[in-house]
mmCIF file of C-alpha atoms in Angstrom:
data_model
loop_
_atom_site.group_PDB
_atom_site.id
_atom_site.type_symbol
_atom_site.label_atom_id
_atom_site.label_comp_id
_atom_site.label_asym_id
_atom_site.label_seq_id
_atom_site.Cartn_x
_atom_site.Cartn_y
_atom_site.Cartn_z
ATOM 1 C CA UNK C 1 78.751 -21.551 -13.155
ATOM 2 C CA UNK C 2 80.507 -19.296 -10.654
ATOM 3 C CA UNK C 3 82.062 -20.948 -7.636
ATOM 4 C CA UNK C 4 81.093 -19.484 -4.277
ATOM 5 C CA UNK C 5 82.563 -19.747 -0.830
ATOM 6 C CA UNK C 6 79.168 -20.585 0.641
ATOM 7 C CA UNK C 7 77.598 -19.076 3.742
ATOM 8 C CA UNK C 8 79.711 -18.091 6.721
ATOM 9 C CA UNK C 9 78.636 -17.128 10.221
ATOM 10 C CA UNK C 10 79.705 -13.495 10.637
ATOM 11 C CA UNK C 11 78.290 -10.153 11.668
ATOM 12 C CA UNK C 12 78.200 -8.471 8.241
ATOM 13 C CA UNK C 13 78.318 -4.908 9.581
ATOM 14 C CA UNK C 14 81.456 -5.679 11.607
ATOM 15 C CA UNK C 15 83.301 -7.367 8.748
ATOM 16 C CA UNK C 16 82.155 -4.497 6.534
ATOM 17 C CA UNK C 17 83.865 -2.068 8.944
ATOM 18 C CA UNK C 18 87.066 -4.122 8.764
ATOM 19 C CA UNK C 19 87.046 -4.112 4.968
ATOM 20 C CA UNK C 20 86.183 -0.418 4.772
ATOM 21 C CA UNK C 21 89.129 0.371 7.050
ATOM 22 C CA UNK C 22 91.499 -1.755 4.953
ATOM 23 C CA UNK C 23 90.252 -0.099 1.745
ATOM 24 C CA UNK C 24 90.677 3.378 3.242
ATOM 25 C CA UNK C 25 94.237 2.556 4.301
ATOM 26 C CA UNK C 26 95.022 1.094 0.881
ATOM 27 C CA UNK C 27 93.610 4.162 -0.916
ATOM 28 C CA UNK C 28 95.662 6.391 1.353
ATOM 29 C CA UNK C 29 98.818 4.376 0.651
ATOM 30 C CA UNK C 30 98.469 4.431 -3.138
ATOM 31 C CA UNK C 31 97.512 8.129 -3.124
ATOM 32 C CA UNK C 32 100.632 9.010 -1.139
ATOM 33 C CA UNK C 33 102.823 6.940 -3.458
ATOM 34 C CA UNK C 34 101.217 8.573 -6.516
ATOM 35 C CA UNK C 35 102.192 12.008 -5.151
ATOM 36 C CA UNK C 36 105.831 10.857 -4.960
ATOM 37 C CA UNK C 37 106.130 8.614 -8.018
ATOM 38 C CA UNK C 38 104.225 10.630 -10.588
ATOM 39 C CA UNK C 39 102.805 9.486 -13.911
ATOM 40 C CA UNK C 40 104.707 6.238 -14.296
ATOM 41 C CA UNK C 41 103.081 4.759 -11.186
ATOM 42 C CA UNK C 42 99.787 2.883 -11.621
ATOM 43 C CA UNK C 43 97.919 2.659 -8.262
ATOM 44 C CA UNK C 44 96.429 -0.796 -7.750
ATOM 45 C CA UNK C 45 94.227 -2.203 -4.997
ATOM 46 C CA UNK C 46 92.805 -5.705 -5.174
ATOM 47 C CA UNK C 47 90.444 -7.811 -3.110
ATOM 48 C CA UNK C 48 90.212 -11.574 -3.260
ATOM 49 C CA UNK C 49 88.347 -14.223 -1.301
ATOM 50 C CA UNK C 50 88.700 -17.959 -1.196
ATOM 51 C CA UNK C 51 87.722 -20.958 0.838
ATOM 52 C CA UNK C 52 90.724 -22.777 2.277
ATOM 53 C CA UNK C 53 91.148 -26.075 4.046
ATOM 54 C CA UNK C 54 93.351 -26.032 7.107
ATOM 55 C CA UNK C 55 95.247 -29.050 8.421
ATOM 56 C CA UNK C 56 92.398 -30.327 10.639
ATOM 57 C CA UNK C 57 89.822 -30.834 7.868
ATOM 58 C CA UNK C 58 87.966 -27.667 8.742
ATOM 59 C CA UNK C 59 87.511 -24.734 6.410
ATOM 60 C CA UNK C 60 88.212 -21.029 6.590
ATOM 61 C CA UNK C 61 87.437 -18.052 4.428
ATOM 62 C CA UNK C 62 90.447 -16.008 3.384
ATOM 63 C CA UNK C 63 90.023 -12.344 2.492
ATOM 64 C CA UNK C 64 93.017 -10.523 1.012
ATOM 65 C CA UNK C 65 93.298 -6.773 0.496
ATOM 66 C CA UNK C 66 96.433 -5.867 -1.431
ATOM 67 C CA UNK C 67 97.875 -2.558 -2.580
ATOM 68 C CA UNK C 68 101.011 -1.413 -4.356
ATOM 69 C CA UNK C 69 101.546 1.656 -2.174
ATOM 70 C CA UNK C 70 104.676 2.516 -0.185
ATOM 71 C CA UNK C 71 104.307 -0.345 2.269
ATOM 72 C CA UNK C 72 104.608 -0.071 6.032
ATOM 73 C CA UNK C 73 108.048 0.599 7.520
ATOM 74 C CA UNK C 74 109.361 -2.586 9.156
ATOM 75 C CA UNK C 75 110.067 -0.715 12.406
ATOM 76 C CA UNK C 76 106.346 -0.060 12.936
ATOM 77 C CA UNK C 77 104.760 -3.290 11.636
ATOM 78 C CA UNK C 78 104.584 -4.801 15.146
ATOM 79 C CA UNK C 79 102.678 -1.739 16.407
ATOM 80 C CA UNK C 80 100.007 -1.285 13.724
ATOM 81 C CA UNK C 81 97.300 -3.246 15.570
ATOM 82 C CA UNK C 82 97.818 -1.311 18.826
ATOM 83 C CA UNK C 83 95.138 1.230 19.811
ATOM 84 C CA UNK C 84 95.935 4.847 18.885
ATOM 85 C CA UNK C 85 98.997 3.950 16.806
ATOM 86 C CA UNK C 86 98.964 5.555 13.366
ATOM 87 C CA UNK C 87 101.452 6.119 10.593
ATOM 88 C CA UNK C 88 99.349 8.963 9.182
ATOM 89 C CA UNK C 89 100.085 12.638 9.859
ATOM 90 C CA UNK C 90 98.330 14.330 12.776
ATOM 91 C CA UNK C 91 94.666 14.859 12.031
ATOM 92 C CA UNK C 92 94.511 12.226 9.267
ATOM 93 C CA UNK C 93 94.217 9.063 11.357
ATOM 94 C CA UNK C 94 92.938 8.108 14.793
ATOM 95 C CA UNK C 95 94.968 4.954 15.184
ATOM 96 C CA UNK C 96 91.806 3.010 15.939
ATOM 97 C CA UNK C 97 91.086 1.497 12.520
ATOM 98 C CA UNK C 98 93.474 -1.430 12.547
ATOM 99 C CA UNK C 99 93.090 -1.951 16.298
ATOM 100 C CA UNK C 100 89.305 -2.279 15.962
ATOM 101 C CA UNK C 101 89.711 -4.406 12.827
ATOM 102 C CA UNK C 102 91.986 -6.747 14.754
ATOM 103 C CA UNK C 103 89.473 -7.005 17.612
ATOM 104 C CA UNK C 104 86.555 -7.664 15.233
ATOM 105 C CA UNK C 105 88.404 -10.415 13.368
ATOM 106 C CA UNK C 106 89.481 -12.014 16.680
ATOM 107 C CA UNK C 107 85.863 -11.871 17.930
ATOM 108 C CA UNK C 108 84.925 -13.911 14.836
ATOM 109 C CA UNK C 109 87.532 -16.527 15.806
ATOM 110 C CA UNK C 110 89.854 -15.406 13.031
ATOM 111 C CA UNK C 111 93.238 -13.864 12.396
ATOM 112 C CA UNK C 112 94.454 -10.801 10.537
ATOM 113 C CA UNK C 113 98.039 -10.674 9.298
ATOM 114 C CA UNK C 114 100.060 -8.170 7.349
ATOM 115 C CA UNK C 115 102.784 -8.748 4.780
ATOM 116 C CA UNK C 116 104.482 -5.568 3.639
ATOM 117 C CA UNK C 117 107.540 -4.496 1.712
ATOM 118 C CA UNK C 118 108.689 -0.896 1.843
ATOM 119 C CA UNK C 119 108.340 0.735 -1.540
ATOM 120 C CA UNK C 120 106.383 -2.239 -2.946
ATOM 121 C CA UNK C 121 103.065 -2.504 -1.107
ATOM 122 C CA UNK C 122 101.051 -4.278 1.556
ATOM 123 C CA UNK C 123 98.802 -7.316 1.823
ATOM 124 C CA UNK C 124 96.330 -7.740 4.665
ATOM 125 C CA UNK C 125 95.186 -11.335 4.988
ATOM 126 C CA UNK C 126 92.116 -12.183 7.076
ATOM 127 C CA UNK C 127 91.175 -15.765 7.859
ATOM 128 C CA UNK C 128 87.865 -16.591 9.530
ATOM 129 C CA UNK C 129 86.714 -20.125 10.325
ATOM 130 C CA UNK C 130 83.583 -21.423 8.644
ATOM 131 C CA UNK C 131 81.295 -22.958 11.258
#
């Protein structure tokens, strides 16, 4: 029998937009690294979900999107959730994806965090309370 996280109270279209944005960014990151690294590099993107218990006996859903791309430069990590900020070349990003994702997750009472290492990859971690 497969374990499930159960039902959560979300707006599926909104969370779908968040995930689509994270996937697009991850695909972009691994594609750019592939151009630089060549044949020895194996692009990898993974998605995982789990139900977690926080310290107050309530539960949250955790969604992780992880890639092994180039990572995000440390000097810009604090800016990535700001509107119109992008690390992509002109014409390839609006700078609204992560800003809107942040707003959507916050509107669901959750948090979105990033853990990145230059040259190694990035993990976006979303936590949304289960009502």
